[in-house]
Coordinates of C-alpha atoms in Angstrom, one line a residue:
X28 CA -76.0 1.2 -42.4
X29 CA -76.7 4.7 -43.2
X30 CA -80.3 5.9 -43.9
X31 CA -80.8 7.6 -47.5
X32 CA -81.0 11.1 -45.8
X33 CA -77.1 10.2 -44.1
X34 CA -76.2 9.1 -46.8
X35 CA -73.5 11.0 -49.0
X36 CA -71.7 11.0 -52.0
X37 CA -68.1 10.8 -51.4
X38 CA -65.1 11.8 -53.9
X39 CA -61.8 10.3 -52.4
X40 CA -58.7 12.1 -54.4
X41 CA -56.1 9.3 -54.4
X42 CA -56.0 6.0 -53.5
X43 CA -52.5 5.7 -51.5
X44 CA -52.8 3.9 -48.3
X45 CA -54.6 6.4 -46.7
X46 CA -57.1 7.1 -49.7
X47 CA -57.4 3.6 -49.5
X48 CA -58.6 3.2 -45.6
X49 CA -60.6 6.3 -46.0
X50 CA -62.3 4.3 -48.9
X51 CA -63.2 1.3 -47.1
X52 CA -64.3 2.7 -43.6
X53 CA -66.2 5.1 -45.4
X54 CA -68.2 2.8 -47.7
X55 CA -68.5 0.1 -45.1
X56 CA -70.9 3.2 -43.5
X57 CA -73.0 2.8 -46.6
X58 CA -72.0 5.8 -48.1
X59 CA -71.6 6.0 -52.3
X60 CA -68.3 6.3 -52.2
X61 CA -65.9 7.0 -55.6
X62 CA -62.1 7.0 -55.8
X63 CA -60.5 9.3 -58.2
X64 CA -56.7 8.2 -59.1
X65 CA -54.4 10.1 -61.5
X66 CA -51.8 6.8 -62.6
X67 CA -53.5 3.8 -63.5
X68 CA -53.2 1.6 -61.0
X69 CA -54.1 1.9 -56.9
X70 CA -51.2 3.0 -54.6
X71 CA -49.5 6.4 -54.9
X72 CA -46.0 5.9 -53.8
X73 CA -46.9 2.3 -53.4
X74 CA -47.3 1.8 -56.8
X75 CA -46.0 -1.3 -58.5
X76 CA -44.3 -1.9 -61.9
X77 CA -43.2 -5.0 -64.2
X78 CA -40.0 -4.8 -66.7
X79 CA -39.5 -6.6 -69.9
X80 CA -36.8 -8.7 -68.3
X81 CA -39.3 -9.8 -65.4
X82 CA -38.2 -8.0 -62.6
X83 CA -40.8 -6.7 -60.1
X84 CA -40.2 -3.5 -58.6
X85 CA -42.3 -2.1 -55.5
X86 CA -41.8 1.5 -56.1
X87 CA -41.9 3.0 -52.5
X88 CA -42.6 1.4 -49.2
X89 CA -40.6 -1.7 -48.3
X90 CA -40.4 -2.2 -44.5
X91 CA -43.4 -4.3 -43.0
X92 CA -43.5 -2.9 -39.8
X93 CA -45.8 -2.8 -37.0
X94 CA -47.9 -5.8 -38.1
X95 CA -50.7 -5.0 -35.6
X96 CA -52.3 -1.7 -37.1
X97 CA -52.1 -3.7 -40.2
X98 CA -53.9 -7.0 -38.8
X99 CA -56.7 -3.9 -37.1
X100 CA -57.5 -2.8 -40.4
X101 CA -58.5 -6.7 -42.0
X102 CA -60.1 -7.2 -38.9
X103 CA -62.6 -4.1 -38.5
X104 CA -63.7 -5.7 -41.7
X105 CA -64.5 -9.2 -40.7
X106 CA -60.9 -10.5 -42.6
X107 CA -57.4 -11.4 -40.9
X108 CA -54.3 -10.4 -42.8
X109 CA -53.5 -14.0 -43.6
X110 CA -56.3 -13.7 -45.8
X111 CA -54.8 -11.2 -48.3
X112 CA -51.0 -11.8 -47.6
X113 CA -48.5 -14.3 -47.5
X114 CA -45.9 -12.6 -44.7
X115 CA -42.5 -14.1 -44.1
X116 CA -40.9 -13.1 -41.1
X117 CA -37.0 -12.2 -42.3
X118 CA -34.2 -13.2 -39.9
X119 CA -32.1 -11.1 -39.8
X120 CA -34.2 -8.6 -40.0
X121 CA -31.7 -6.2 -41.4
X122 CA -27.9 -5.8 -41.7
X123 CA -26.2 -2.0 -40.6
X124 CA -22.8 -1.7 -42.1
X125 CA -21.0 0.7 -40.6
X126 CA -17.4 1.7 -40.9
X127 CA -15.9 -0.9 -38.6
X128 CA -18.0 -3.9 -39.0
X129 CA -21.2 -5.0 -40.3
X130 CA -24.1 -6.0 -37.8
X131 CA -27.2 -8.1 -38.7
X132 CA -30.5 -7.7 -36.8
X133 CA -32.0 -11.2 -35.5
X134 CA -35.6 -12.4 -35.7
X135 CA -35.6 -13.5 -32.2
X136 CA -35.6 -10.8 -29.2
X137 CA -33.8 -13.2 -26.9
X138 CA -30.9 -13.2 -29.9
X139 CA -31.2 -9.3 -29.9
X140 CA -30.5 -8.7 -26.5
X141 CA -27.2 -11.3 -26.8
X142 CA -26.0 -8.9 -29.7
X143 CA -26.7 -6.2 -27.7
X144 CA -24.3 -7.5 -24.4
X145 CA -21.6 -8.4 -26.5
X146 CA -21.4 -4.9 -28.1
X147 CA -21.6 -3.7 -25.0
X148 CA -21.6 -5.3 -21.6
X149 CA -24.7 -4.8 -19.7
X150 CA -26.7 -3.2 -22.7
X151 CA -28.7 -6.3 -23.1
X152 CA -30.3 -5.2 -19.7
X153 CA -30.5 -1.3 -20.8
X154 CA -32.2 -3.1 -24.2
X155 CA -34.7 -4.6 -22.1
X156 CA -35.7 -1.3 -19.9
X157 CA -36.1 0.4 -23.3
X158 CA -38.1 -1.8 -24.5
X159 CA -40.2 -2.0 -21.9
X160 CA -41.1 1.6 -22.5
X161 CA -41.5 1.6 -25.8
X162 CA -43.8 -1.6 -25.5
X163 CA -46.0 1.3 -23.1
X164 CA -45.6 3.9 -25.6
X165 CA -46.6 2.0 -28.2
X166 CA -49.7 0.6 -26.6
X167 CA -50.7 3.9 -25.8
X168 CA -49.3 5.7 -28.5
X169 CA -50.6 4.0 -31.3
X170 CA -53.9 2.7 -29.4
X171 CA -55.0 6.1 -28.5
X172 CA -52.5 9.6 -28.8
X173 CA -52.0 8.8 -32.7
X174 CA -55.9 8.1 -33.4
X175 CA -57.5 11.7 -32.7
X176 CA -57.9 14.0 -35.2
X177 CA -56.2 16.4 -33.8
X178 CA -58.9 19.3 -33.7
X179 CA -58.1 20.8 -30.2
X180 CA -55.7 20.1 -27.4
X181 CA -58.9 19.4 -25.2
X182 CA -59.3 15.8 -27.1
X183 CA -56.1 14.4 -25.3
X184 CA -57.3 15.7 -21.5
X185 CA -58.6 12.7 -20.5
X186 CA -57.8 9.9 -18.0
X187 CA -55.5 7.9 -19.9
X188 CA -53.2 10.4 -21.8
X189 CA -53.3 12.6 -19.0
X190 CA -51.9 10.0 -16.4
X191 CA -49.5 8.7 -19.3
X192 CA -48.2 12.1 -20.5
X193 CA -44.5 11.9 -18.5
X194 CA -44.1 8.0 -19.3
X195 CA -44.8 9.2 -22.9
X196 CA -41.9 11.4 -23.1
X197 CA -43.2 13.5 -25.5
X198 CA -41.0 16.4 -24.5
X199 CA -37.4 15.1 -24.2
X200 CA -35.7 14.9 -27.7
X201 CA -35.0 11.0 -28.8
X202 CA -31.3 11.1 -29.4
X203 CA -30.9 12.5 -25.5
X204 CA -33.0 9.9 -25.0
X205 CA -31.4 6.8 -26.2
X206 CA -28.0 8.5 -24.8
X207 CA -29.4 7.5 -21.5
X208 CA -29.2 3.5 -21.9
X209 CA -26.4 3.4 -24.1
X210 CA -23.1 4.0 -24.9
X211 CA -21.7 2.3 -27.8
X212 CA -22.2 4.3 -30.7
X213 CA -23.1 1.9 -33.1
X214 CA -25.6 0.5 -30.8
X215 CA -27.0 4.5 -30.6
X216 CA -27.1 4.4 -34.3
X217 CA -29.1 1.2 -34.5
X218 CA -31.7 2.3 -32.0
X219 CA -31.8 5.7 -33.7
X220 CA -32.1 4.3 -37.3
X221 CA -35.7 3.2 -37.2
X222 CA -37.1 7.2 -36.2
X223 CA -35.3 8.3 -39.7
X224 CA -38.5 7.0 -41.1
X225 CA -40.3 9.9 -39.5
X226 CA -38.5 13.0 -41.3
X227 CA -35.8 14.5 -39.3
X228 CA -32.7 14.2 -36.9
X229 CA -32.7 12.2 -34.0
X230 CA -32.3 15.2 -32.4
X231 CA -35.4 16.5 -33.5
X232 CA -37.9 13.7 -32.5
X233 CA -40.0 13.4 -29.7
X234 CA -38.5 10.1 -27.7
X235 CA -42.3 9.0 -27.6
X236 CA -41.3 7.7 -31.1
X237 CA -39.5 4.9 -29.3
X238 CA -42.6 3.3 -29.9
X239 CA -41.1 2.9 -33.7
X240 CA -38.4 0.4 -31.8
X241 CA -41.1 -1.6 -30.4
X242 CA -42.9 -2.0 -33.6
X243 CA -40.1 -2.8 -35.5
X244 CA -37.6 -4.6 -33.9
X245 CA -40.0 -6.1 -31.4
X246 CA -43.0 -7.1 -33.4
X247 CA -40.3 -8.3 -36.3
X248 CA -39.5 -7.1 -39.6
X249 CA -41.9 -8.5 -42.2
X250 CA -42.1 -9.2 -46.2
X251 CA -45.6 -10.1 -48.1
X252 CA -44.7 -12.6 -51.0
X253 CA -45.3 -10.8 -54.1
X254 CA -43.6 -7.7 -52.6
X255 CA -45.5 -4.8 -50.8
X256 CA -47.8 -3.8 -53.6
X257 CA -50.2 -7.3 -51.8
X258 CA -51.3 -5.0 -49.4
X259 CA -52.1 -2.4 -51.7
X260 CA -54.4 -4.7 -53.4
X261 CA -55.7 -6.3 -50.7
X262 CA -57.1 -2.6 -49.2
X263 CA -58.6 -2.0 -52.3
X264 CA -60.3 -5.4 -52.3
X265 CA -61.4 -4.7 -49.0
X266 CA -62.9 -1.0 -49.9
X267 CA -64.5 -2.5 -53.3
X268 CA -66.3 -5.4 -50.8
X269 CA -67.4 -2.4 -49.1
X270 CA -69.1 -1.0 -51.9
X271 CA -66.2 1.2 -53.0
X272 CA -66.0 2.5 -56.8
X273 CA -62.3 3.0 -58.4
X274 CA -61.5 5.3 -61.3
X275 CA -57.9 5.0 -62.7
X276 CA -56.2 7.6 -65.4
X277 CA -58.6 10.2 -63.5
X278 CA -56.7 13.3 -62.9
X279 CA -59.0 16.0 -60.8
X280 CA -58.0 19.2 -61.7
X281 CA -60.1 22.0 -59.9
X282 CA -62.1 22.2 -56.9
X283 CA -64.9 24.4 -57.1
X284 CA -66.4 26.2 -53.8
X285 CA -70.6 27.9 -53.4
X286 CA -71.3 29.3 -50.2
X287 CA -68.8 27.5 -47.8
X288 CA -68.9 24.0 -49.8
X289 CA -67.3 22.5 -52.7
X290 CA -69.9 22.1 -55.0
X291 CA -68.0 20.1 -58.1
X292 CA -64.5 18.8 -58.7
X293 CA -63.7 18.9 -62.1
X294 CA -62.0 15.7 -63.5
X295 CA -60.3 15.0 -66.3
X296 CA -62.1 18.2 -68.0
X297 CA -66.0 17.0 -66.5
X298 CA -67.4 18.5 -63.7
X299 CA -69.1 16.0 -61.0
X300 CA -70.9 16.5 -57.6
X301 CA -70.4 15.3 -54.4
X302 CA -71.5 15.6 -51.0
X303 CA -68.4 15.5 -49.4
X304 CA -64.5 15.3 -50.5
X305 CA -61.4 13.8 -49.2
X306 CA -57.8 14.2 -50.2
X307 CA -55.1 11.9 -49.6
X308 CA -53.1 13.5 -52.1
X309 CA -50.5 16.0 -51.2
X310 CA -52.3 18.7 -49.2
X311 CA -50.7 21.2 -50.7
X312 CA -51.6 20.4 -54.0
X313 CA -54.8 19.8 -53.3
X314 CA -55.2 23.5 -52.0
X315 CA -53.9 24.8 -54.8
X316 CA -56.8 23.6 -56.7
X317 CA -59.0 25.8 -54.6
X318 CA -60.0 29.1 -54.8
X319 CA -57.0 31.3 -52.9
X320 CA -59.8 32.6 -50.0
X321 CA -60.6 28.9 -49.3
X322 CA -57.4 27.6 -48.4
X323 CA -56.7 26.8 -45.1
X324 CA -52.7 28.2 -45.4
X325 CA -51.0 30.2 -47.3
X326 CA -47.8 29.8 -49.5
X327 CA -45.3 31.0 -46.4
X328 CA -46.9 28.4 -44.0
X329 CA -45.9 25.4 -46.3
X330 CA -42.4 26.6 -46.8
X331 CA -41.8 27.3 -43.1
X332 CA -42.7 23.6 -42.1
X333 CA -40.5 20.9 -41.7
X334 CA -40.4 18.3 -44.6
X335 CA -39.3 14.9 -44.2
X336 CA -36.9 14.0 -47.2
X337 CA -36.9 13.5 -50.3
X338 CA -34.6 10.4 -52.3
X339 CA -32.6 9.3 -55.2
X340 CA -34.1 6.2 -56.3
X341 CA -32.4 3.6 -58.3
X342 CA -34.1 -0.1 -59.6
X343 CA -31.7 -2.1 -60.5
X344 CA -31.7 -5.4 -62.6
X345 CA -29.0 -8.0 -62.1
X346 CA -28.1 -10.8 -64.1
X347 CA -26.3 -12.6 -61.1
X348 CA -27.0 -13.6 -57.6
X349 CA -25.4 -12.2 -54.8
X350 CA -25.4 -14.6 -52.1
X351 CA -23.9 -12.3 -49.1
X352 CA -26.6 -10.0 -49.5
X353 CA -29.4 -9.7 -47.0
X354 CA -33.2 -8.5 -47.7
X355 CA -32.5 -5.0 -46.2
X356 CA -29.1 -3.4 -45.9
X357 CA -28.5 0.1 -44.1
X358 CA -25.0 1.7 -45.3
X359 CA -23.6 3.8 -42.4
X360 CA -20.3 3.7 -43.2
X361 CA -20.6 7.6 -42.5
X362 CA -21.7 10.3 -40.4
X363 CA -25.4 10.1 -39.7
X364 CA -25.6 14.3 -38.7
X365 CA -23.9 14.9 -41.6
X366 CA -26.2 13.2 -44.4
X367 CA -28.8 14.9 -42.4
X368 CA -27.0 18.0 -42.2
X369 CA -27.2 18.2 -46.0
X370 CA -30.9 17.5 -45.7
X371 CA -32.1 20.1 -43.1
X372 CA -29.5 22.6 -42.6
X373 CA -27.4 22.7 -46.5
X374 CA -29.8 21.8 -47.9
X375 CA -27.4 20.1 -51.1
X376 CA -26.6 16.7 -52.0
X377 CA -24.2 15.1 -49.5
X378 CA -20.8 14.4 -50.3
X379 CA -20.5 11.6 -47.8
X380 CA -24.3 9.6 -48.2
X381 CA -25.9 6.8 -46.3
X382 CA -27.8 4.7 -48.1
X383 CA -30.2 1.6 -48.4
X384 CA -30.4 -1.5 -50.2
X385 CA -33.4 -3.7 -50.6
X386 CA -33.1 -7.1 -52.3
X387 CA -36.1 -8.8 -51.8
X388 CA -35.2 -11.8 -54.2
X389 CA -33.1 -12.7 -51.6
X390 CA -36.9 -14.0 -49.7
X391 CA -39.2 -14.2 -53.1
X392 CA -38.4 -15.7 -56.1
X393 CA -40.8 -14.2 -58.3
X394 CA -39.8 -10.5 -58.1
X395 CA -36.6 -11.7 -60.6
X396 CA -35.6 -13.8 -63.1
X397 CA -34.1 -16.7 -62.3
X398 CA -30.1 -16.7 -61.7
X399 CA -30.8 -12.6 -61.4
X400 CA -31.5 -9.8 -58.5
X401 CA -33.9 -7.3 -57.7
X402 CA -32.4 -4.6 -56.2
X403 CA -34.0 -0.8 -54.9
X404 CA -31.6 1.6 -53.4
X405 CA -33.0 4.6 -51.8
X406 CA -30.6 7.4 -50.2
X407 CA -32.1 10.1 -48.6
X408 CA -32.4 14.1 -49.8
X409 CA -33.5 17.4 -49.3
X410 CA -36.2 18.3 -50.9
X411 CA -36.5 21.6 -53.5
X412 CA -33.0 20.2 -55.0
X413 CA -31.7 20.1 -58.5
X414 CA -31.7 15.9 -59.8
X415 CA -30.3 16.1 -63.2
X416 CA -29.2 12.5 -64.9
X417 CA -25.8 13.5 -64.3
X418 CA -25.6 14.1 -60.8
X419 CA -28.2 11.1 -60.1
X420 CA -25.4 8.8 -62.0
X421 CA -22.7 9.9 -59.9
X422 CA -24.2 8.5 -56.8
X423 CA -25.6 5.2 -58.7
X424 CA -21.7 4.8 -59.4
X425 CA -21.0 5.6 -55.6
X426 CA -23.6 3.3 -53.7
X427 CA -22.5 0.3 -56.6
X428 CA -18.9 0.7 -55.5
X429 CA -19.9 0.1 -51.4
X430 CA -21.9 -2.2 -52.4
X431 CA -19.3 -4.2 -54.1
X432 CA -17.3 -4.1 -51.5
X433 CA -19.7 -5.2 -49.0
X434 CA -21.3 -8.2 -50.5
X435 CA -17.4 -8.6 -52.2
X436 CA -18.6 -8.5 -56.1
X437 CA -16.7 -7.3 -59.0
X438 CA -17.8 -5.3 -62.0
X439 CA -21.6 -4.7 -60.8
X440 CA -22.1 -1.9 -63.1
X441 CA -21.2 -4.2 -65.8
X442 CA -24.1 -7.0 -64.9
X443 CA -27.1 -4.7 -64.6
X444 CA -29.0 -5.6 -67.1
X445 CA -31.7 -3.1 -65.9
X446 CA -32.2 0.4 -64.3
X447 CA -34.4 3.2 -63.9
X448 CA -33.9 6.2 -61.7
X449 CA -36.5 7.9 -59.4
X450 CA -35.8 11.4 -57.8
X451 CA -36.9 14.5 -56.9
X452 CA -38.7 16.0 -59.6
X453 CA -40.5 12.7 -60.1
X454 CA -42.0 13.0 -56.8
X455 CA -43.4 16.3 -57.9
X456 CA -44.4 15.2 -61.0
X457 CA -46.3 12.0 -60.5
X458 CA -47.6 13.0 -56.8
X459 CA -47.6 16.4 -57.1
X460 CA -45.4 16.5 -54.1
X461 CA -43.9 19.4 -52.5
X462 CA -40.7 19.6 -52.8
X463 CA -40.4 16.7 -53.7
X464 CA -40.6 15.2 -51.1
X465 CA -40.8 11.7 -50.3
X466 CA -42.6 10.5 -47.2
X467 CA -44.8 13.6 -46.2
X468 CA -44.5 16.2 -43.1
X469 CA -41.9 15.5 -40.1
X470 CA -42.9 14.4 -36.8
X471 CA -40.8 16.9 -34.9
X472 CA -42.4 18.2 -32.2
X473 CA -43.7 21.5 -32.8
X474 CA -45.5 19.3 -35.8
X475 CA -46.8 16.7 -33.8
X476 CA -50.7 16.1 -33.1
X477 CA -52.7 19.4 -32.7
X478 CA -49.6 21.6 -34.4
X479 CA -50.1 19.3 -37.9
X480 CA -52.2 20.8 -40.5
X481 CA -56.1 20.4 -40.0
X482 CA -57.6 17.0 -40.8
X483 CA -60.4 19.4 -41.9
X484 CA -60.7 23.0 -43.9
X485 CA -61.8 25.6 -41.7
X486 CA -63.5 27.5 -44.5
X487 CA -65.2 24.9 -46.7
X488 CA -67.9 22.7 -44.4
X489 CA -67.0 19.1 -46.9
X490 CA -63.8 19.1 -48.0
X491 CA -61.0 16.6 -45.5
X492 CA -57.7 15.8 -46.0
X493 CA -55.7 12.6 -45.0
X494 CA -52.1 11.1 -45.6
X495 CA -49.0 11.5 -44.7
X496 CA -49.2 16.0 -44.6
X497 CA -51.6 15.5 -41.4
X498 CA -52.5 13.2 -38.2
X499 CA -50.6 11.1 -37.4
X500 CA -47.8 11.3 -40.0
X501 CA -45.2 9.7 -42.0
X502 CA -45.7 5.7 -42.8
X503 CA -47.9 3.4 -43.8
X504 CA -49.3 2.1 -40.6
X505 CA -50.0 5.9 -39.8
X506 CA -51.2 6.5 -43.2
X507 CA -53.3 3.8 -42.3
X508 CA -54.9 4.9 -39.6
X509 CA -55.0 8.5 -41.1
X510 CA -57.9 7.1 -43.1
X511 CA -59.7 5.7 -40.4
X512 CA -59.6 9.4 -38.4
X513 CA -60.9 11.0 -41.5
X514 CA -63.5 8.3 -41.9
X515 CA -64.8 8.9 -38.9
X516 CA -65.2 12.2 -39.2
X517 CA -66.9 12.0 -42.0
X518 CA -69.4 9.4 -40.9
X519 CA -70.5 11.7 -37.9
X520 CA -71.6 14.2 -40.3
X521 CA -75.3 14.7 -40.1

């Protein structure tokens, strides 16, 4: 515990998953610490919402991956995961349809491998040779490269980077990369698929992120009963043990800066003092509230960077089960460049999407009435795009019809009973995000580690930032551990 001269007053600005860790590791320090959240409930893009009907909708995040960063943050406070959440392991795991055929992922990595060699004869060996590196990167990677905050280059000249850095890979692109163990291209595909998470092409990310194979596929694919929005609640509970305050419907709307720190915020129209602020709400935005001469970059430096994408959004309420249809469903009936073509280079919509399906009634009950089906669809975007009802309703009709046909339905459109939207401008309305965009910066490699934005401004001594614009990046096991950096740094303040 801190004495009362270490001891600070702490604003956090958001309470997404990385507002959230930031909460608890600070406040388990012994500082005062207060969370300041705009919507009404904890979250951000993890929010949660309830219909009429009784459908349960988790409203971002859906894939439980990498378990272990997860079961680390329960455990640095005395609690294991089981304590909060009720996890089912899901077998498959997920389902790809492509053009050709449709290919579930199993539970089991014995099963995996079998899959593998029958696509492909002697890929179940390649599968194992790539996994064995991704199991290194991912020890390493996640145990120690991903966990600095990113000040200076010199943090990652030590020992155990420095005698790592070539097994890392960190400099060969990850599409070349999985070229080199296999051939089939809907095998490529499938090992490719799980870096999409991370903002950009295949082509773009550094085949360290191989370690996202590992997490996933290896560790398993994972679903907490009562949908995603459990762990949300069970961080909070954690912070609030710690000593953490919460403030909901509390929108801060200036930041104001005397001689080098920020001496109030102003919130919902009062102004309040703190020692020291962090902001896991969209960096951007939360420099905008700041004095111009305080920010650490200008306008040019955000719309030069590399954006992971946005997404069209649909929640869907059926009044009828569909049997053939598994928890998650990738639709890759299409060309993967192209989609992303649209995203990075076009910058439009795409006239030949891939798209996902979540239906996580098919595992829990009590996300939809009974004899009904909860069902998210997400297909990736660029961001900055035009999302009128019109256009947004021309793909619902598009990913219904593939759907149809896949699980072999008739007349969905006709038993949806409900259905709300989500899109770009939402994204910039409720989370002030720019853009629009969905899941934060891209980890492409000249904005990995030290080449992220700063963890810290380099013109106001108290004000942080954490989340998904800065170390490590995109997801909520990052996001995670973004708090936990920020934390730290934070706690080491004299």
């Amino acid at each position: 515990m801190l004495n009362n001269k270490s001891k600070k007053r702490i604003a956090i600005i958001g309470s997404g998953f990385s507002g959230l860790s930031a909460a608890a590791y600070t406040a388990q320090a012994g500082h005062e610490v207060h969370v300041f959240e705009k919507h009404d409930q904890p979250g951000g893009r993890a929010r949660q919402f309830t219909t009429d009907e009784g459908f349960v909708f988790d409203m971002g995040p859906s894939w439980y991956w990498m378990p272990d960063i997860i079961d680390d943050f329960f455990s640095d406070f005395g609690y294991k995961t089981s304590d909060f959440l009720d996890l089912v392991s899901l077998n498959p795991q997920f389902e790809i349809k492509f053009d050709s055929q449709s290919i579930s992922i199993p539970e089991k990595y014995d099963e995996l491998k079998e899959l593998f060699e029958e696509l492909e004869v002697g890929s179940g060996v390649q599968l194992d040779k790539f996994m064995e590196s991704a199991k290194f990167k991912y020890e390493v990677g996640m145990r120690d490269f991903v966990r600095k905050p990113c000040h200076n280059w010199l943090e990652f000249v030590n020992p155990g980077i420095a005698s790592s850095a070539i097994k890392l890979d960190l400099l060969t692109n990850f599409r070349k990369y999985v070229s080199k163990y296999f051939t089939n291209q809907n095998l490529r595909t499938i090992m490719e698929f799980p870096v999409i998470f991370l903002g950009a092409s295949p082509k773009n990310i550094p085949a360290l992120y191989s370690l996202m194979n590992y997490g996933g596929y290896a560790l398993g694919t994972h679903y907490p009963m009562g949908g995603f929005y459990q762990l949300v609640l069970a961080m909070k509970t954690v912070a609030e043990h710690q000593g953490a305050k919460f403030h909901f419907s509390q929108t801060v709307e200036k930041v104001d800066v005397q001689e080098n720190n920020v001496s109030y915020l102003t919130i919902n129209g009062v102004r309040q003092s703190f020692d020291v602020i962090i902001s896991s709400s969209d960096y951007h935005h939360t420099e905008s509230l700041l004095p111009q001469e305080f920010r650490n970059y200008r306008e040019d430096y955000w719309q030069s960077k590399t954006f992971a994408p946005s997404c069209l959004i649909y929640y869907l309420g059926i009044n009828e089960r569909i049997p053939s249809l598994k928890h998650h469903t990738l639709f890759f009936e299409h060309d993967l460049d192209e989609h992303i073509e649209t995203i990075y280079g076009e910058k439009k919509w795409p006239e030949n999407p891939l798209f996902y399906c979540c239906c996580p009634s098919r595992t829990d009950p009590n996300v939809a009435p009974e004899g009904c089906e909860n069902i998210f669809l997400l297909m990736p975007l660029a961001i900055h795009i035009e999302d009128s009802e019109e256009t947004r309703e021309k793909y619902l009709f598009e990913m219904i019809s593939r759907l149809e046909s896949h699980a072999g339905v008739e007349d969905l459109d006709s038993k949806i009973i409900y259905k709300r939207s989500y899109c770009v401008s939402d994204f910039i309305h409720d989370y002030n995000a720019f853009g629009g965009n969905a899941y934060g910066l891209a980890n492409t490699l000249s904005q990995t580690a030290v080449l992220k934005p700063k963890i810290k401004n380099k013109k106001v001594q108290n004000l942080f930032y954490t989340g998904q614009l800065t170390v490590p990046g995109p997801g909520v096991p990052p996001s995670i551990i973004s708090g936990n950096i920020v934390a730290k740094e934070v706690n080491n303040l004299r």
